[in-house]
mmCIF file of C-alpha atoms in Angstrom:
data_model
loop_
_atom_site.group_PDB
_atom_site.id
_atom_site.type_symbol
_atom_site.label_atom_id
_atom_site.label_comp_id
_atom_site.label_asym_id
_atom_site.label_seq_id
_atom_site.Cartn_x
_atom_site.Cartn_y
_atom_site.Cartn_z
ATOM 1 C CA UNK K 283 2.411 -7.979 -14.619
ATOM 2 C CA UNK K 284 3.187 -4.374 -15.466
ATOM 3 C CA UNK K 285 5.531 -3.916 -18.402
ATOM 4 C CA UNK K 286 7.792 -0.997 -19.221
ATOM 5 C CA UNK K 287 9.190 -0.823 -22.729
ATOM 6 C CA UNK K 288 12.416 1.096 -23.316
ATOM 7 C CA UNK K 289 13.756 1.980 -26.741
ATOM 8 C CA UNK K 290 16.322 1.812 -28.212
ATOM 9 C CA UNK K 291 18.254 -0.936 -26.487
ATOM 10 C CA UNK K 292 21.540 0.204 -27.992
ATOM 11 C CA UNK K 293 22.620 3.416 -29.648
ATOM 12 C CA UNK K 294 25.929 4.712 -30.930
ATOM 13 C CA UNK K 295 26.196 8.395 -31.670
ATOM 14 C CA UNK K 296 28.843 10.903 -32.598
ATOM 15 C CA UNK K 297 30.164 13.358 -30.058
ATOM 16 C CA UNK K 298 28.139 16.561 -30.091
ATOM 17 C CA UNK K 299 24.889 15.033 -31.276
ATOM 18 C CA UNK K 300 21.731 14.416 -29.235
ATOM 19 C CA UNK K 301 20.074 11.107 -28.457
ATOM 20 C CA UNK K 302 16.507 10.447 -27.343
ATOM 21 C CA UNK K 303 15.515 7.434 -25.260
ATOM 22 C CA UNK K 304 11.867 6.471 -24.855
ATOM 23 C CA UNK K 305 10.197 4.742 -21.928
ATOM 24 C CA UNK K 306 6.622 3.522 -22.233
ATOM 25 C CA UNK K 307 4.311 1.870 -19.743
ATOM 26 C CA UNK K 308 2.431 -0.694 -21.814
ATOM 27 C CA UNK K 309 -0.490 -1.790 -19.695
ATOM 28 C CA UNK K 310 -0.805 0.809 -16.976
ATOM 29 C CA UNK K 311 -0.652 4.536 -16.504
ATOM 30 C CA UNK K 312 2.445 5.949 -14.876
ATOM 31 C CA UNK K 313 2.207 9.416 -13.392
ATOM 32 C CA UNK K 314 5.769 9.031 -12.129
ATOM 33 C CA UNK K 315 8.737 7.572 -13.964
ATOM 34 C CA UNK K 316 12.372 7.440 -12.956
ATOM 35 C CA UNK K 317 15.584 7.624 -14.968
ATOM 36 C CA UNK K 318 18.718 5.851 -13.753
ATOM 37 C CA UNK K 319 22.269 5.585 -14.932
ATOM 38 C CA UNK K 320 24.418 2.532 -14.268
ATOM 39 C CA UNK K 321 28.179 2.262 -14.626
ATOM 40 C CA UNK K 322 29.896 -1.124 -14.955
ATOM 41 C CA UNK K 323 29.767 -3.096 -11.729
ATOM 42 C CA UNK K 324 28.030 -0.206 -10.000
ATOM 43 C CA UNK K 325 24.558 0.263 -8.665
ATOM 44 C CA UNK K 326 21.748 2.176 -10.267
ATOM 45 C CA UNK K 327 22.077 5.888 -9.666
ATOM 46 C CA UNK K 328 18.900 7.910 -9.846
ATOM 47 C CA UNK K 329 19.216 10.825 -12.244
ATOM 48 C CA UNK K 330 15.748 12.315 -12.151
ATOM 49 C CA UNK K 331 12.122 11.752 -11.344
ATOM 50 C CA UNK K 332 9.743 12.421 -14.197
ATOM 51 C CA UNK K 333 6.242 13.620 -13.388
ATOM 52 C CA UNK K 334 3.474 13.661 -15.962
ATOM 53 C CA UNK K 335 2.506 17.166 -16.907
ATOM 54 C CA UNK K 336 5.142 18.907 -14.825
ATOM 55 C CA UNK K 337 8.867 19.508 -14.707
ATOM 56 C CA UNK K 338 11.193 16.700 -13.782
ATOM 57 C CA UNK K 339 13.011 16.664 -10.465
ATOM 58 C CA UNK K 340 16.742 16.182 -10.912
ATOM 59 C CA UNK K 341 19.129 14.671 -8.404
ATOM 60 C CA UNK K 342 22.039 16.691 -7.144
ATOM 61 C CA UNK K 343 24.855 16.859 -9.647
ATOM 62 C CA UNK K 344 22.747 15.965 -12.682
ATOM 63 C CA UNK K 345 22.756 18.657 -15.376
ATOM 64 C CA UNK K 346 19.158 19.363 -16.299
ATOM 65 C CA UNK K 347 20.175 21.132 -19.510
ATOM 66 C CA UNK K 348 22.140 18.121 -20.640
ATOM 67 C CA UNK K 349 19.617 15.457 -19.708
ATOM 68 C CA UNK K 350 16.250 16.728 -20.884
ATOM 69 C CA UNK K 351 13.252 14.833 -19.604
ATOM 70 C CA UNK K 352 9.740 15.062 -20.984
ATOM 71 C CA UNK K 353 6.725 13.258 -19.552
ATOM 72 C CA UNK K 354 3.938 14.461 -21.791
ATOM 73 C CA UNK K 355 1.524 11.593 -21.290
ATOM 74 C CA UNK K 356 0.660 8.985 -18.695
ATOM 75 C CA UNK K 357 2.410 6.273 -20.702
ATOM 76 C CA UNK K 358 5.505 7.957 -22.136
ATOM 77 C CA UNK K 359 8.592 9.599 -20.721
ATOM 78 C CA UNK K 360 11.628 10.535 -22.787
ATOM 79 C CA UNK K 361 15.230 11.274 -21.874
ATOM 80 C CA UNK K 362 17.267 13.304 -24.343
ATOM 81 C CA UNK K 363 21.014 13.417 -23.898
ATOM 82 C CA UNK K 364 22.001 16.685 -25.541
ATOM 83 C CA UNK K 365 25.408 17.396 -27.044
ATOM 84 C CA UNK K 366 26.609 13.980 -25.991
ATOM 85 C CA UNK K 367 30.249 13.368 -25.157
ATOM 86 C CA UNK K 368 32.183 10.153 -24.567
ATOM 87 C CA UNK K 369 31.815 10.544 -20.796
ATOM 88 C CA UNK K 370 28.040 10.264 -21.254
ATOM 89 C CA UNK K 371 28.501 6.710 -22.459
ATOM 90 C CA UNK K 372 26.654 4.509 -20.000
ATOM 91 C CA UNK K 373 23.680 2.234 -19.424
ATOM 92 C CA UNK K 374 20.455 4.203 -18.927
ATOM 93 C CA UNK K 375 17.410 2.559 -17.374
ATOM 94 C CA UNK K 376 13.914 3.869 -16.836
ATOM 95 C CA UNK K 377 11.418 2.755 -14.227
ATOM 96 C CA UNK K 378 7.773 3.355 -13.533
ATOM 97 C CA UNK K 379 5.692 3.118 -10.429
ATOM 98 C CA UNK K 380 3.207 0.361 -11.242
ATOM 99 C CA UNK K 381 0.330 -0.828 -9.059
ATOM 100 C CA UNK K 382 2.361 -3.780 -7.793
ATOM 101 C CA UNK K 383 5.662 -1.973 -7.399
ATOM 102 C CA UNK K 384 8.496 -0.499 -9.410
ATOM 103 C CA UNK K 385 8.951 -1.925 -12.887
ATOM 104 C CA UNK K 386 12.059 -1.346 -14.964
ATOM 105 C CA UNK K 387 12.711 -1.080 -18.664
ATOM 106 C CA UNK K 388 15.326 -3.233 -20.356
ATOM 107 C CA UNK K 389 17.843 -0.408 -20.499
ATOM 108 C CA UNK K 390 19.652 1.530 -23.217
ATOM 109 C CA UNK K 391 23.366 1.170 -23.842
ATOM 110 C CA UNK K 392 24.621 4.534 -25.082
ATOM 111 C CA UNK K 393 28.036 4.754 -26.678
ATOM 112 C CA UNK K 394 29.318 8.165 -27.730
ATOM 113 C CA UNK K 395 32.223 8.080 -30.168
ATOM 114 C CA UNK X 255 20.191 9.668 3.866
ATOM 115 C CA UNK X 256 19.084 6.130 3.078
ATOM 116 C CA UNK X 257 21.890 3.597 2.666
ATOM 117 C CA UNK X 258 21.999 0.039 1.371
ATOM 118 C CA UNK X 259 24.990 -2.311 1.640
ATOM 119 C CA UNK X 260 25.006 -5.689 -0.020
ATOM 120 C CA UNK X 261 27.358 -8.564 0.717
ATOM 121 C CA UNK X 262 29.185 -10.388 -0.592
ATOM 122 C CA UNK X 263 30.039 -8.455 -3.762
ATOM 123 C CA UNK X 264 30.438 -11.732 -5.609
ATOM 124 C CA UNK X 265 29.538 -15.309 -4.811
ATOM 125 C CA UNK X 266 30.397 -18.504 -6.645
ATOM 126 C CA UNK X 267 28.374 -21.613 -5.912
ATOM 127 C CA UNK X 268 28.241 -25.117 -7.255
ATOM 128 C CA UNK X 269 24.907 -26.228 -8.596
ATOM 129 C CA UNK X 270 22.833 -27.417 -5.649
ATOM 130 C CA UNK X 271 24.904 -25.550 -3.063
ATOM 131 C CA UNK X 272 22.508 -23.379 -1.051
ATOM 132 C CA UNK X 273 23.556 -19.975 0.298
ATOM 133 C CA UNK X 274 22.326 -16.523 1.317
ATOM 134 C CA UNK X 275 22.863 -12.970 0.140
ATOM 135 C CA UNK X 276 22.745 -10.114 2.609
ATOM 136 C CA UNK X 277 21.304 -6.616 2.342
ATOM 137 C CA UNK X 278 21.890 -4.259 5.267
ATOM 138 C CA UNK X 279 20.065 -0.962 5.299
ATOM 139 C CA UNK X 280 19.579 2.270 7.181
ATOM 140 C CA UNK X 281 16.477 4.214 6.330
ATOM 141 C CA UNK X 282 14.179 6.727 7.928
ATOM 142 C CA UNK X 283 10.862 4.948 7.954
ATOM 143 C CA UNK X 284 10.988 1.891 5.733
ATOM 144 C CA UNK X 285 8.128 1.809 3.252
ATOM 145 C CA UNK X 286 9.427 -1.209 1.380
ATOM 146 C CA UNK X 287 12.492 -3.326 0.645
ATOM 147 C CA UNK X 288 12.823 -4.688 -2.864
ATOM 148 C CA UNK X 289 14.843 -7.483 -4.395
ATOM 149 C CA UNK X 290 15.604 -7.509 -8.110
ATOM 150 C CA UNK X 291 17.521 -9.773 -10.432
ATOM 151 C CA UNK X 292 19.587 -8.186 -13.195
ATOM 152 C CA UNK X 293 21.087 -10.061 -16.117
ATOM 153 C CA UNK X 294 23.992 -8.511 -18.083
ATOM 154 C CA UNK X 295 22.828 -5.720 -20.382
ATOM 155 C CA UNK X 296 19.267 -5.855 -19.072
ATOM 156 C CA UNK X 297 17.120 -3.868 -16.694
ATOM 157 C CA UNK X 298 16.300 -5.167 -13.199
ATOM 158 C CA UNK X 299 13.607 -7.828 -12.958
ATOM 159 C CA UNK X 300 11.339 -7.638 -9.926
ATOM 160 C CA UNK X 301 11.527 -10.499 -7.441
ATOM 161 C CA UNK X 302 10.069 -9.480 -4.076
ATOM 162 C CA UNK X 303 8.792 -6.616 -1.965
ATOM 163 C CA UNK X 304 8.959 -6.841 1.825
ATOM 164 C CA UNK X 305 7.272 -4.280 4.045
ATOM 165 C CA UNK X 306 7.784 -5.193 7.697
ATOM 166 C CA UNK X 307 10.179 -7.100 9.938
ATOM 167 C CA UNK X 308 9.387 -10.786 10.106
ATOM 168 C CA UNK X 309 7.899 -10.894 6.639
ATOM 169 C CA UNK X 310 9.000 -13.681 4.287
ATOM 170 C CA UNK X 311 8.290 -14.322 0.618
ATOM 171 C CA UNK X 312 9.175 -17.248 -1.608
ATOM 172 C CA UNK X 313 9.420 -17.829 -5.321
ATOM 173 C CA UNK X 314 10.773 -21.095 -6.674
ATOM 174 C CA UNK X 315 14.305 -21.503 -5.257
ATOM 175 C CA UNK X 316 14.380 -18.016 -3.727
ATOM 176 C CA UNK X 317 13.211 -16.885 -0.314
ATOM 177 C CA UNK X 318 13.476 -13.339 1.017
ATOM 178 C CA UNK X 319 13.339 -12.420 4.683
ATOM 179 C CA UNK X 320 13.364 -9.083 6.487
ATOM 180 C CA UNK X 321 14.472 -7.802 9.883
ATOM 181 C CA UNK X 322 14.670 -4.233 11.149
ATOM 182 C CA UNK X 323 18.246 -3.888 9.925
ATOM 183 C CA UNK X 324 18.727 -6.332 7.084
ATOM 184 C CA UNK X 325 17.234 -8.631 4.525
ATOM 185 C CA UNK X 326 18.428 -11.989 3.289
ATOM 186 C CA UNK X 327 17.860 -13.629 -0.044
ATOM 187 C CA UNK X 328 18.175 -17.372 0.459
ATOM 188 C CA UNK X 329 18.882 -19.492 -2.598
ATOM 189 C CA UNK X 330 18.111 -23.174 -2.211
ATOM 190 C CA UNK X 331 19.722 -25.725 -4.527
ATOM 191 C CA UNK X 332 20.648 -23.105 -7.139
ATOM 192 C CA UNK X 333 20.910 -23.879 -10.821
ATOM 193 C CA UNK X 334 23.208 -22.266 -13.415
ATOM 194 C CA UNK X 335 20.264 -20.206 -14.705
ATOM 195 C CA UNK X 336 20.145 -18.459 -11.321
ATOM 196 C CA UNK X 337 23.427 -16.772 -12.202
ATOM 197 C CA UNK X 338 22.831 -13.005 -12.233
ATOM 198 C CA UNK X 339 23.369 -9.868 -10.195
ATOM 199 C CA UNK X 340 20.905 -9.554 -7.344
ATOM 200 C CA UNK X 341 20.013 -6.024 -6.311
ATOM 201 C CA UNK X 342 18.455 -4.825 -3.093
ATOM 202 C CA UNK X 343 16.707 -1.462 -2.809
ATOM 203 C CA UNK X 344 14.817 0.424 -0.122
ATOM 204 C CA UNK X 345 12.055 2.957 -0.249
ATOM 205 C CA UNK X 346 12.325 5.318 2.679
ATOM 206 C CA UNK X 347 9.746 7.487 4.320
ATOM 207 C CA UNK X 348 11.645 10.761 4.136
ATOM 208 C CA UNK X 349 10.452 13.368 1.657
ATOM 209 C CA UNK X 350 7.664 13.160 -0.856
ATOM 210 C CA UNK X 351 9.633 11.535 -3.662
ATOM 211 C CA UNK X 352 8.957 7.859 -4.121
ATOM 212 C CA UNK X 353 12.517 7.004 -5.068
ATOM 213 C CA UNK X 354 14.478 3.837 -4.439
ATOM 214 C CA UNK X 355 17.988 3.623 -3.011
ATOM 215 C CA UNK X 356 19.923 0.681 -4.417
ATOM 216 C CA UNK X 357 22.830 -1.354 -3.148
ATOM 217 C CA UNK X 358 25.689 -2.273 -5.471
ATOM 218 C CA UNK X 359 24.439 -5.795 -5.871
ATOM 219 C CA UNK X 360 25.796 -9.314 -5.451
ATOM 220 C CA UNK X 361 27.066 -11.071 -8.562
ATOM 221 C CA UNK X 362 26.049 -14.704 -8.238
ATOM 222 C CA UNK X 363 27.651 -17.367 -10.398
ATOM 223 C CA UNK X 364 26.360 -20.917 -10.217
ATOM 224 C CA UNK X 365 28.623 -23.487 -11.806
ATOM 225 C CA UNK X 366 27.194 -26.723 -13.208
#
């Protein structure tokens, strides 16, 4: 089946620095990818929809200048958390629309200290 | 706005004790209902997609069913390795964005 690879799986960064998370579709082309955030014991909350070759569509309340999304190719989307603060600590998950449905990456645990 | 409510929030079963998880939804034009399994610290793993009322799908000990208002995930004779959070999501027909709306999930624990 379709596989989405997300990297890194865990990252710890200092407050004020930026962190980049990569999401790759390994065996299919993904014109649309999605970025979610998940808090403990909560559901996945969609942050933005990433479209290849165009600007991302952000959900209401998500700061586009803080969460920069780039979808430069049909197999790669990146999420950059800029000037990270402790409240940005969370579990970030990407997803891609594959031929057989929506496939998710393994997630990235971000801890900002 | 699409809404998904899952119940119960948590469920403890003994190995071999069958049960069902519920997913109630309201959506404008259902294009698909999805079930995922999520292990701690991992992304969701796809289980099933259901498209229309009356549809059923099975995979090993799991069976998903769909009505116009809800979906059930039936677990027959569960094993400890079935312990996970089970997520339900819907894809609605409103708007041009193909985005899923998730429920909060049911945390299933199967004791040996």
